[in-house]
XYZ file of C-alpha atoms in Angstrom:
602
model
C -62.725 -129.468 -55.169
C -65.970 -129.255 -57.201
C -66.839 -126.009 -58.828
C -69.290 -123.864 -56.819
C -72.698 -123.408 -58.427
C -73.353 -119.834 -59.652
C -76.528 -119.599 -57.606
C -74.469 -120.151 -54.425
C -71.965 -117.302 -55.003
C -72.462 -113.740 -53.770
C -69.868 -111.043 -54.646
C -70.330 -107.825 -52.674
C -68.369 -104.858 -51.448
C -68.863 -102.655 -48.406
C -69.141 -98.915 -49.108
C -69.336 -96.114 -46.618
C -67.937 -92.779 -45.453
C -64.647 -92.720 -43.563
C -64.885 -94.192 -40.041
C -68.415 -95.503 -40.388
C -67.139 -99.028 -39.564
C -66.506 -100.891 -42.853
C -63.387 -102.686 -41.770
C -64.857 -103.613 -38.394
C -67.993 -104.989 -40.054
C -65.701 -107.040 -42.341
C -63.951 -108.366 -39.226
C -67.209 -109.548 -37.723
C -68.335 -111.248 -41.002
C -64.981 -113.070 -41.181
C -65.335 -114.138 -37.527
C -68.963 -115.396 -37.854
C -68.101 -117.338 -41.050
C -65.028 -118.868 -39.387
C -62.478 -117.437 -41.804
C -60.006 -117.070 -38.947
C -59.732 -118.661 -35.522
C -60.181 -116.498 -32.439
C -56.414 -116.571 -31.906
C -55.688 -115.235 -35.424
C -58.349 -112.497 -35.290
C -57.117 -108.935 -34.827
C -58.742 -105.517 -35.218
C -59.222 -104.573 -38.888
C -57.801 -107.834 -40.215
C -57.939 -106.702 -43.786
C -55.980 -103.502 -43.227
C -52.566 -105.205 -43.438
C -50.278 -102.226 -44.165
C -48.642 -100.655 -41.135
C -49.677 -97.235 -42.321
C -53.332 -98.354 -42.566
C -53.263 -99.611 -38.977
C -51.545 -96.466 -37.635
C -53.894 -93.995 -39.322
C -56.940 -96.235 -38.821
C -57.916 -95.919 -42.515
C -58.270 -98.335 -45.387
C -56.064 -97.488 -48.404
C -56.139 -100.677 -50.484
C -59.326 -102.578 -51.191
C -58.909 -106.120 -49.837
C -60.751 -109.300 -50.769
C -61.793 -112.271 -48.661
C -63.714 -115.393 -49.472
C -66.039 -116.751 -46.804
C -68.105 -119.948 -46.510
C -71.560 -119.428 -45.080
C -74.391 -121.819 -44.375
C -77.745 -120.030 -44.324
C -80.555 -120.731 -41.857
C -82.287 -122.877 -44.485
C -79.151 -125.060 -44.528
C -77.934 -124.033 -48.009
C -74.189 -123.500 -48.455
C -72.931 -120.228 -49.938
C -69.576 -118.745 -50.974
C -69.326 -115.020 -50.166
C -66.655 -112.887 -51.785
C -66.337 -109.709 -49.714
C -64.380 -106.592 -50.775
C -63.579 -104.035 -48.102
C -63.123 -100.636 -49.801
C -61.557 -97.366 -48.658
C -63.764 -94.424 -47.673
C -61.518 -91.431 -48.469
C -62.157 -89.359 -51.577
C -58.473 -89.815 -52.563
C -58.936 -93.598 -52.906
C -62.211 -93.426 -54.912
C -60.412 -95.250 -57.756
C -59.860 -98.276 -55.553
C -63.608 -98.250 -54.809
C -64.640 -98.078 -58.426
C -62.395 -101.026 -59.307
C -63.749 -103.171 -56.444
C -67.355 -102.366 -57.401
C -66.889 -103.517 -60.951
C -65.935 -107.013 -59.688
C -69.136 -107.332 -57.603
C -72.883 -107.476 -58.121
C -74.055 -105.909 -54.880
C -73.045 -103.651 -52.062
C -73.597 -103.196 -48.348
C -74.141 -99.517 -47.676
C -72.961 -98.850 -44.133
C -74.153 -95.679 -42.461
C -73.232 -94.581 -38.932
C -76.480 -94.462 -36.932
C -75.260 -91.453 -34.962
C -73.518 -89.431 -37.769
C -75.916 -90.108 -40.625
C -75.239 -89.620 -44.295
C -71.950 -87.857 -45.096
C -70.446 -86.498 -48.342
C -68.362 -89.529 -49.096
C -71.352 -91.872 -48.414
C -73.071 -90.105 -51.339
C -70.053 -90.342 -53.601
C -69.571 -94.051 -52.930
C -73.275 -94.834 -53.294
C -73.431 -93.144 -56.683
C -70.451 -95.177 -57.817
C -72.239 -98.351 -56.751
C -75.448 -97.269 -58.516
C -73.466 -96.540 -61.660
C -72.152 -100.135 -61.467
C -75.793 -101.398 -61.344
C -75.448 -102.764 -57.819
C -78.223 -104.082 -55.612
C -77.895 -102.386 -52.241
C -78.509 -103.597 -48.665
C -78.629 -100.702 -46.168
C -76.866 -101.300 -42.801
C -77.090 -98.918 -39.861
C -73.918 -99.414 -37.866
C -72.884 -98.306 -34.326
C -76.337 -99.027 -32.813
C -74.610 -99.653 -29.461
C -73.802 -95.924 -29.147
C -76.063 -93.879 -26.881
C -76.177 -91.207 -29.616
C -77.597 -93.581 -32.277
C -80.778 -92.231 -33.918
C -81.869 -94.885 -36.403
C -85.202 -93.271 -37.364
C -83.609 -89.915 -38.197
C -80.875 -91.592 -40.225
C -83.358 -93.791 -42.113
C -85.296 -90.682 -43.110
C -82.064 -89.014 -44.155
C -81.034 -91.997 -46.349
C -84.439 -91.828 -48.104
C -84.306 -87.991 -48.533
C -80.643 -87.481 -49.518
C -79.770 -90.717 -51.357
C -83.216 -91.813 -52.427
C -82.804 -95.471 -51.337
C -85.603 -97.185 -49.427
C -84.376 -97.592 -45.867
C -87.387 -98.978 -44.006
C -85.823 -102.428 -44.029
C -82.329 -101.206 -43.034
C -80.548 -103.696 -40.751
C -79.531 -102.372 -37.357
C -76.080 -103.676 -36.405
C -73.188 -102.989 -34.152
C -70.011 -104.257 -35.811
C -68.159 -103.770 -32.493
C -70.398 -105.953 -30.339
C -71.571 -108.297 -33.116
C -75.282 -107.331 -32.879
C -77.210 -108.052 -36.070
C -74.368 -109.727 -38.049
C -76.493 -112.845 -38.761
C -79.250 -110.664 -40.282
C -76.633 -109.026 -42.537
C -75.469 -112.442 -43.796
C -79.058 -113.565 -44.466
C -79.797 -110.304 -46.303
C -76.684 -110.762 -48.469
C -77.832 -114.241 -49.468
C -81.492 -113.232 -49.953
C -81.253 -109.795 -51.556
C -78.043 -109.649 -53.537
C -78.041 -111.259 -57.034
C -75.872 -114.224 -57.945
C -73.300 -113.653 -60.679
C -73.873 -114.737 -64.238
C -71.446 -116.669 -66.473
C -70.873 -119.780 -68.556
C -68.192 -122.295 -67.550
C -68.148 -123.853 -71.037
C -67.373 -120.543 -72.797
C -63.797 -119.325 -73.522
C -62.072 -117.898 -70.481
C -62.792 -114.218 -69.829
C -61.522 -112.754 -66.549
C -61.096 -109.185 -65.346
C -57.771 -108.195 -63.779
C -59.012 -106.234 -60.726
C -55.710 -105.556 -58.909
C -52.091 -106.497 -58.998
C -49.355 -106.084 -56.481
C -45.725 -107.053 -55.970
C -44.822 -109.805 -53.520
C -41.068 -110.046 -52.727
C -41.228 -113.885 -52.786
C -43.737 -114.630 -55.475
C -43.249 -111.681 -57.870
C -46.299 -110.110 -59.372
C -49.605 -111.345 -57.967
C -52.901 -110.542 -59.743
C -56.406 -110.490 -58.348
C -58.937 -111.704 -60.953
C -62.711 -111.944 -61.266
C -63.730 -114.736 -63.676
C -66.742 -113.875 -65.873
C -66.834 -116.914 -68.261
C -64.817 -120.073 -68.518
C -62.506 -121.710 -65.995
C -59.062 -120.612 -64.849
C -56.838 -123.584 -63.988
C -53.277 -124.207 -62.855
C -50.942 -124.934 -65.798
C -53.136 -123.058 -68.280
C -51.533 -120.730 -70.855
C -53.178 -117.361 -70.533
C -52.979 -114.153 -72.598
C -53.353 -110.588 -71.352
C -55.493 -108.978 -74.068
C -54.174 -105.344 -73.733
C -50.457 -106.110 -73.776
C -50.656 -109.430 -75.701
C -48.240 -111.054 -73.219
C -48.637 -114.854 -72.756
C -47.941 -116.509 -69.373
C -48.223 -119.911 -67.692
C -50.441 -120.030 -64.641
C -48.235 -121.411 -61.821
C -50.707 -121.105 -58.893
C -54.386 -120.338 -58.434
C -55.741 -119.372 -55.034
C -58.260 -117.556 -52.900
C -57.960 -115.325 -49.843
C -59.761 -116.794 -46.889
C -58.327 -114.235 -45.675
C -55.022 -116.176 -45.666
C -53.952 -117.196 -49.189
C -55.014 -120.792 -49.994
C -54.251 -122.647 -53.204
C -57.226 -124.126 -55.156
C -57.392 -126.211 -58.368
C -59.451 -123.777 -60.400
C -61.606 -120.656 -60.405
C -64.961 -120.844 -62.187
C -67.437 -118.175 -63.374
C -68.336 -115.557 -60.777
C -65.397 -116.416 -58.524
C -62.738 -114.025 -57.316
C -59.214 -115.186 -56.512
C -55.541 -114.640 -57.276
C -53.069 -116.137 -59.732
C -49.275 -116.264 -60.006
C -48.274 -116.534 -63.624
C -44.556 -115.678 -63.572
C -45.272 -112.135 -64.658
C -41.883 -110.416 -64.330
C -42.533 -106.810 -65.342
C -45.007 -104.532 -63.775
C -46.277 -103.242 -67.068
C -47.569 -106.688 -68.122
C -50.192 -106.810 -65.348
C -52.275 -103.754 -66.229
C -55.234 -103.248 -63.941
C -58.526 -103.500 -65.958
C -57.045 -105.856 -68.551
C -58.895 -108.975 -69.706
C -57.276 -112.382 -69.203
C -58.201 -115.110 -71.655
C -56.865 -118.513 -72.729
C -54.080 -118.403 -75.289
C -55.576 -121.210 -77.460
C -59.242 -120.255 -77.156
C -59.390 -116.483 -77.116
C -62.703 -114.886 -75.999
C -64.635 -112.761 -78.516
C -64.016 -109.368 -76.956
C -62.234 -107.740 -74.033
C -64.227 -106.660 -70.957
C -64.716 -102.906 -70.562
C -61.772 -102.005 -68.286
C -61.761 -99.152 -65.839
C -61.666 -95.542 -66.851
C -58.046 -94.529 -66.357
C -57.674 -92.484 -63.219
C -56.804 -88.817 -63.747
C -54.188 -87.525 -61.320
C -55.190 -84.062 -59.959
C -52.277 -83.147 -57.721
C -48.639 -83.248 -58.768
C -45.483 -82.888 -56.764
C -41.756 -83.602 -57.352
C -40.018 -86.269 -55.257
C -36.222 -86.040 -55.004
C -33.796 -88.264 -53.171
C -31.664 -86.377 -50.567
C -28.702 -88.570 -51.607
C -28.312 -88.471 -55.395
C -27.085 -92.128 -55.340
C -30.629 -93.201 -54.290
C -32.110 -92.176 -57.620
C -32.203 -95.661 -59.125
C -33.565 -97.047 -55.860
C -36.322 -94.479 -55.974
C -37.199 -95.409 -59.585
C -37.457 -99.076 -58.639
C -39.631 -98.258 -55.588
C -41.964 -96.101 -57.632
C -42.360 -98.851 -60.236
C -43.305 -101.400 -57.515
C -45.735 -98.952 -55.922
C -47.384 -98.004 -59.217
C -48.065 -101.714 -59.835
C -49.802 -101.858 -56.457
C -51.558 -98.539 -56.913
C -52.427 -97.882 -60.547
C -53.880 -94.460 -59.862
C -50.399 -93.160 -59.182
C -48.192 -91.974 -62.075
C -44.629 -90.653 -62.317
C -42.085 -89.363 -64.785
C -38.425 -88.304 -64.421
C -37.541 -84.615 -64.025
C -34.555 -82.547 -62.998
C -34.342 -79.443 -60.809
C -31.473 -76.984 -60.426
C -31.857 -76.933 -56.651
C -32.658 -80.599 -55.997
C -30.957 -82.608 -58.749
C -32.651 -85.682 -60.381
C -36.045 -86.808 -59.239
C -39.517 -87.692 -60.383
C -42.703 -85.706 -61.007
C -45.535 -87.768 -59.521
C -49.262 -87.484 -59.990
C -51.726 -88.284 -57.157
C -55.501 -88.324 -56.688
C -55.263 -85.993 -53.703
C -53.172 -84.804 -50.773
C -53.811 -87.799 -48.507
C -52.847 -90.096 -51.429
C -49.635 -88.050 -51.758
C -48.842 -88.321 -48.067
C -49.469 -92.044 -48.053
C -47.230 -92.728 -51.064
C -44.465 -90.602 -49.552
C -44.703 -92.432 -46.281
C -44.728 -95.852 -47.964
C -41.610 -94.909 -49.918
C -39.735 -93.974 -46.730
C -40.980 -97.074 -44.759
C -41.090 -99.890 -47.249
C -38.076 -98.821 -49.283
C -36.076 -96.867 -46.676
C -35.674 -93.741 -48.831
C -35.052 -90.170 -47.618
C -36.964 -87.825 -49.901
C -37.621 -84.136 -50.442
C -40.974 -83.283 -51.923
C -41.867 -80.031 -53.650
C -45.025 -77.998 -53.186
C -48.133 -79.765 -54.446
C -49.477 -78.225 -57.683
C -52.275 -78.918 -60.116
C -52.215 -79.175 -63.934
C -52.674 -75.857 -65.698
C -53.476 -75.386 -69.358
C -51.288 -72.796 -71.114
C -52.577 -71.177 -74.266
C -49.373 -70.027 -76.061
C -49.464 -66.993 -78.392
C -48.733 -69.223 -81.426
C -52.001 -71.130 -80.821
C -50.535 -74.229 -79.064
C -52.097 -75.536 -75.834
C -49.723 -77.109 -73.287
C -50.289 -78.920 -69.998
C -48.083 -77.529 -67.262
C -47.466 -79.778 -64.295
C -44.653 -77.814 -62.693
C -44.720 -74.036 -61.968
C -40.952 -73.963 -62.613
C -41.643 -74.863 -66.277
C -43.685 -71.709 -66.960
C -42.439 -69.927 -70.088
C -41.873 -66.142 -70.444
C -44.984 -64.110 -69.758
C -44.819 -62.556 -73.210
C -45.320 -65.995 -74.829
C -48.482 -66.793 -72.813
C -51.853 -65.807 -74.246
C -53.916 -67.067 -71.319
C -53.655 -69.520 -68.417
C -56.511 -71.835 -67.399
C -56.860 -73.716 -64.055
C -58.922 -76.713 -63.084
C -62.106 -76.187 -61.018
C -63.892 -78.775 -58.918
C -67.428 -79.264 -57.742
C -67.246 -79.809 -53.991
C -69.990 -81.220 -51.734
C -69.621 -80.259 -48.092
C -71.854 -81.513 -45.306
C -71.651 -79.827 -41.922
C -73.898 -79.251 -38.874
C -75.964 -76.110 -39.097
C -74.049 -74.127 -36.453
C -70.810 -74.247 -38.497
C -72.427 -73.213 -41.763
C -71.248 -69.564 -41.509
C -67.531 -70.575 -41.118
C -67.775 -73.065 -44.040
C -69.322 -70.476 -46.361
C -66.725 -67.832 -45.469
C -63.911 -70.361 -45.980
C -65.240 -71.191 -49.454
C -65.643 -67.506 -50.381
C -62.057 -66.816 -49.146
C -60.936 -69.594 -51.546
C -62.673 -67.919 -54.555
C -65.603 -70.336 -54.393
C -68.949 -69.941 -56.158
C -72.051 -71.370 -54.393
C -74.233 -73.646 -56.480
C -76.628 -75.161 -53.945
C -77.537 -75.223 -50.263
C -79.994 -77.782 -48.925
C -80.756 -79.337 -45.563
C -80.842 -82.950 -44.522
C -82.216 -82.826 -41.020
C -80.025 -80.469 -38.990
C -77.088 -80.852 -41.385
C -76.475 -78.363 -44.210
C -75.305 -79.712 -47.542
C -73.433 -77.050 -49.582
C -72.305 -77.484 -53.139
C -69.570 -75.109 -54.278
C -67.392 -74.649 -57.351
C -63.806 -74.097 -56.176
C -60.488 -73.717 -57.961
C -58.513 -76.915 -57.323
C -55.257 -75.122 -56.475
C -57.009 -73.382 -53.531
C -58.124 -76.798 -52.229
C -54.715 -78.521 -52.668
C -52.788 -76.630 -49.993
C -54.651 -76.863 -46.734
C -58.360 -76.557 -47.468
C -59.280 -79.846 -45.900
C -57.350 -79.136 -42.676
C -58.934 -75.698 -42.416
C -62.426 -77.132 -43.090
C -61.856 -79.676 -40.286
C -60.633 -77.024 -37.873
C -63.470 -74.482 -38.453
C -66.095 -77.242 -37.999
C -64.341 -79.043 -35.134
C -63.980 -82.135 -37.311
C -67.722 -82.457 -38.083
C -67.688 -81.508 -41.772
C -67.314 -84.025 -44.525
C -65.990 -83.199 -47.965
C -66.068 -84.780 -51.367
C -65.273 -83.464 -54.783
C -65.210 -84.210 -58.474
C -63.445 -82.497 -61.334
C -65.608 -79.928 -63.107
C -63.916 -77.865 -65.889
C -60.983 -75.634 -66.847
C -61.410 -71.886 -66.633
C -59.207 -68.905 -67.319
C -58.066 -66.827 -64.346
C -55.724 -63.982 -63.392
C -52.869 -66.287 -62.310
C -49.248 -65.408 -61.745
C -46.113 -67.309 -60.898
C -44.490 -66.398 -57.575
C -40.764 -67.219 -57.422
C -38.958 -67.478 -54.070
C -35.388 -66.136 -54.073
C -32.899 -66.998 -51.329
C -29.838 -64.708 -51.439
C -30.759 -63.732 -55.014
C -30.997 -67.363 -56.280
C -34.438 -68.673 -57.286
C -35.435 -71.871 -55.504
C -37.521 -73.696 -58.135
C -38.833 -76.221 -55.642
C -40.762 -73.423 -53.876
C -42.166 -71.709 -57.021
C -45.933 -71.588 -57.047
C -48.799 -70.404 -59.212
C -51.409 -68.339 -57.381
C -54.210 -65.833 -58.105
C -52.859 -62.319 -58.377
C -54.956 -61.103 -55.418
C -53.381 -63.670 -53.112
C -49.824 -63.512 -54.474
C -48.618 -61.000 -51.891
C -50.179 -62.823 -48.962
C -48.787 -66.167 -49.990
C -45.324 -64.735 -50.790
C -45.168 -62.961 -47.446
C -46.286 -66.094 -45.589
C -43.664 -68.284 -47.196
C -40.864 -65.748 -46.622
C -41.807 -65.376 -42.991
C -41.913 -69.143 -42.706
C -38.454 -69.576 -44.238
C -36.962 -66.860 -42.025
C -37.642 -69.166 -39.006
C -36.502 -72.271 -40.764
C -33.215 -71.403 -42.500
C -30.295 -71.367 -40.038
C -28.383 -68.071 -39.729
C -25.125 -67.710 -41.579
C -22.071 -65.465 -41.072
C -23.647 -63.099 -43.581
C -27.051 -61.472 -44.095
C -29.523 -63.482 -46.246
C -32.304 -61.865 -48.192
C -35.513 -63.910 -48.680
C -37.686 -62.504 -51.449
C -40.904 -63.407 -53.200
C -41.175 -62.024 -56.734
C -43.557 -61.953 -59.650
C -41.260 -61.721 -62.697
C -38.764 -58.920 -61.815
C -41.057 -57.281 -59.209
C -40.387 -58.124 -55.572
C -43.582 -58.381 -53.566
C -42.293 -59.512 -50.200
C -38.948 -59.611 -48.404
C -37.554 -60.873 -45.096
C -33.907 -60.690 -43.976
C -32.072 -63.256 -41.874
C -29.555 -61.301 -39.819
C -25.894 -62.431 -39.738
C -24.252 -64.250 -36.860
C -21.621 -61.982 -35.263
C -18.217 -63.048 -34.271
C -16.837 -60.637 -31.668
C -13.541 -59.598 -33.339
C -12.908 -56.872 -30.781
C -12.743 -59.331 -27.867
C -8.908 -59.230 -27.712
C -8.749 -55.363 -27.561
C -8.292 -54.401 -23.940
C -8.537 -50.603 -23.620
C -6.330 -48.624 -26.007
C -7.395 -46.426 -28.901
C -10.970 -46.727 -30.284
C -9.609 -46.513 -33.857
C -8.090 -49.908 -33.399
C -11.483 -51.448 -32.680
C -12.987 -49.626 -35.607
C -10.314 -50.947 -37.928
C -11.096 -54.551 -36.888
C -14.851 -53.997 -37.383
C -14.284 -52.452 -40.832
C -12.187 -55.454 -41.804
C -14.959 -57.799 -40.640
C -17.555 -55.834 -42.636
C -15.452 -56.234 -45.847
C -15.192 -59.986 -45.238
C -18.972 -60.313 -44.742
C -19.667 -58.380 -47.938
C -17.386 -60.825 -49.828
C -19.095 -63.779 -48.195
C -22.487 -62.503 -49.214
C -21.391 -62.409 -52.836
C -19.987 -65.913 -52.938
C -21.791 -67.572 -50.005
C -24.075 -70.515 -50.818
C -27.103 -71.024 -48.611
C -28.030 -74.625 -48.081
C -31.711 -75.044 -47.285
C -32.217 -77.970 -44.876
C -34.738 -80.559 -45.925
C -37.118 -79.990 -43.019
C -37.194 -76.286 -44.020
C -38.616 -77.332 -47.424
C -41.284 -79.506 -45.949
C -42.295 -76.956 -43.278
C -42.304 -74.020 -45.709
C -44.611 -75.988 -48.032
C -47.161 -76.514 -45.245
C -48.602 -73.028 -45.691
C -49.356 -71.103 -42.538
C -52.860 -71.543 -41.197
C -53.517 -68.045 -40.019
């Protein structure tokens, strides 16, 4: 197989807001280019995880190589990357963009520009991408192409007069998209004679082949049998197999400059295949490493504990395999008095957390308890030290703390005008500060500063419910600021449950404490003795609920006779219950943990 000329290669990714049709457009491009036969085609071919199909979202960016012959008869190789749209998977997007030279910006012709469209476009512009604007869903009766074109020019500032009208569902306009990719997007640059320099874009674990790595070659040639070196870790490996995804994996002889493909190099340990590393030839090392990716910063933390303590090593192995596949996810071991041994895991957002938890239970068959999501606080200790605190249970004595700082984010919310009032009141309720309010057509675009711990719990769900699902939300980290924050402990029968401890603003401590106690009252099964549920700040109880005892009718066998006999039996029972309350242990069922952590919506 001869090497493809650089001028005939196009590397591009598809960026858009959630549900604007990226994966469906990718399906049509694969179909038109003959990547799969009609029999092999299925909806959202590139979303190959069960959880992606069920939720209808893209989680992992996927690559496919297509062969296309243009109208002028010239042959091209197109490397397409389908990227996720959710804010939680922005890191996947940034990695995919760095492997490409251009992007298709897909905008729904009925919905228009959304918050996540903006975020993804700015990432593409930062990566110096050429853009082709595509208006999707033109087959819908609600499509308004002129309005959306004007919106793209106003809000994003991209010229949209030559936007391509397509319907990824029916196949309308797909040929124009392919012609535009070939005509407008730049070809990659590179030198096949130079020493090998390739970027490690992604790596994942295959149960049969071990660690597989997706690479984008900048200079030089990557061949089977070559000895390669990973520049960050210094590990040397032999390339056993070189291939491309078309979208099925196919082996090829070599990958030249500008090409994207995968290699198997007998990498055994996950840590050797670091995403963002530069791969070079062991004998002829390239002059410098490529700039990798900025390491992702986890913003939400939660503890994951196996229900059965014997699963701990299985959980560690599962987390290692997942973190290879998803480098934006981090974890470290921790212990808890209530839950035993587990891991403290960092995620990019709540959806990311849910997805990881679901993948652990499906792919690795693990039963887990997860603690309340929390963010990273900065503690200024009285002796001048500054500590990062990931877990509310680790908070030291109040006397040792000089001040406590929490992370704030800058959130962009876009919503139809009629829901603006509800959106603003929700942001104010969550201690938000308004920065900006502008209009794009009939949609309001609000920019707010919000404390991240207010967003972590259920902000997104609440936002969707007050706007009937029409709002879109995107955020970026802003700064750390001091605040009047307190730790609320939850006590069950006098014992603190560290998995339910949380840090909240003093004004909301009572409301949150009351809500979680009321929630637990319905969730913890009744015992033979009374159980007190309390929320406390330090030694001060701020909320209490009592679960009444089950009663065994000890007087059932007394037929008639003296009332003092019944009284004697009841007194005896009372004594027993008192003793039980002193020594009784309350086991909180797992679903009670999960339900209690989903804070009440009202």
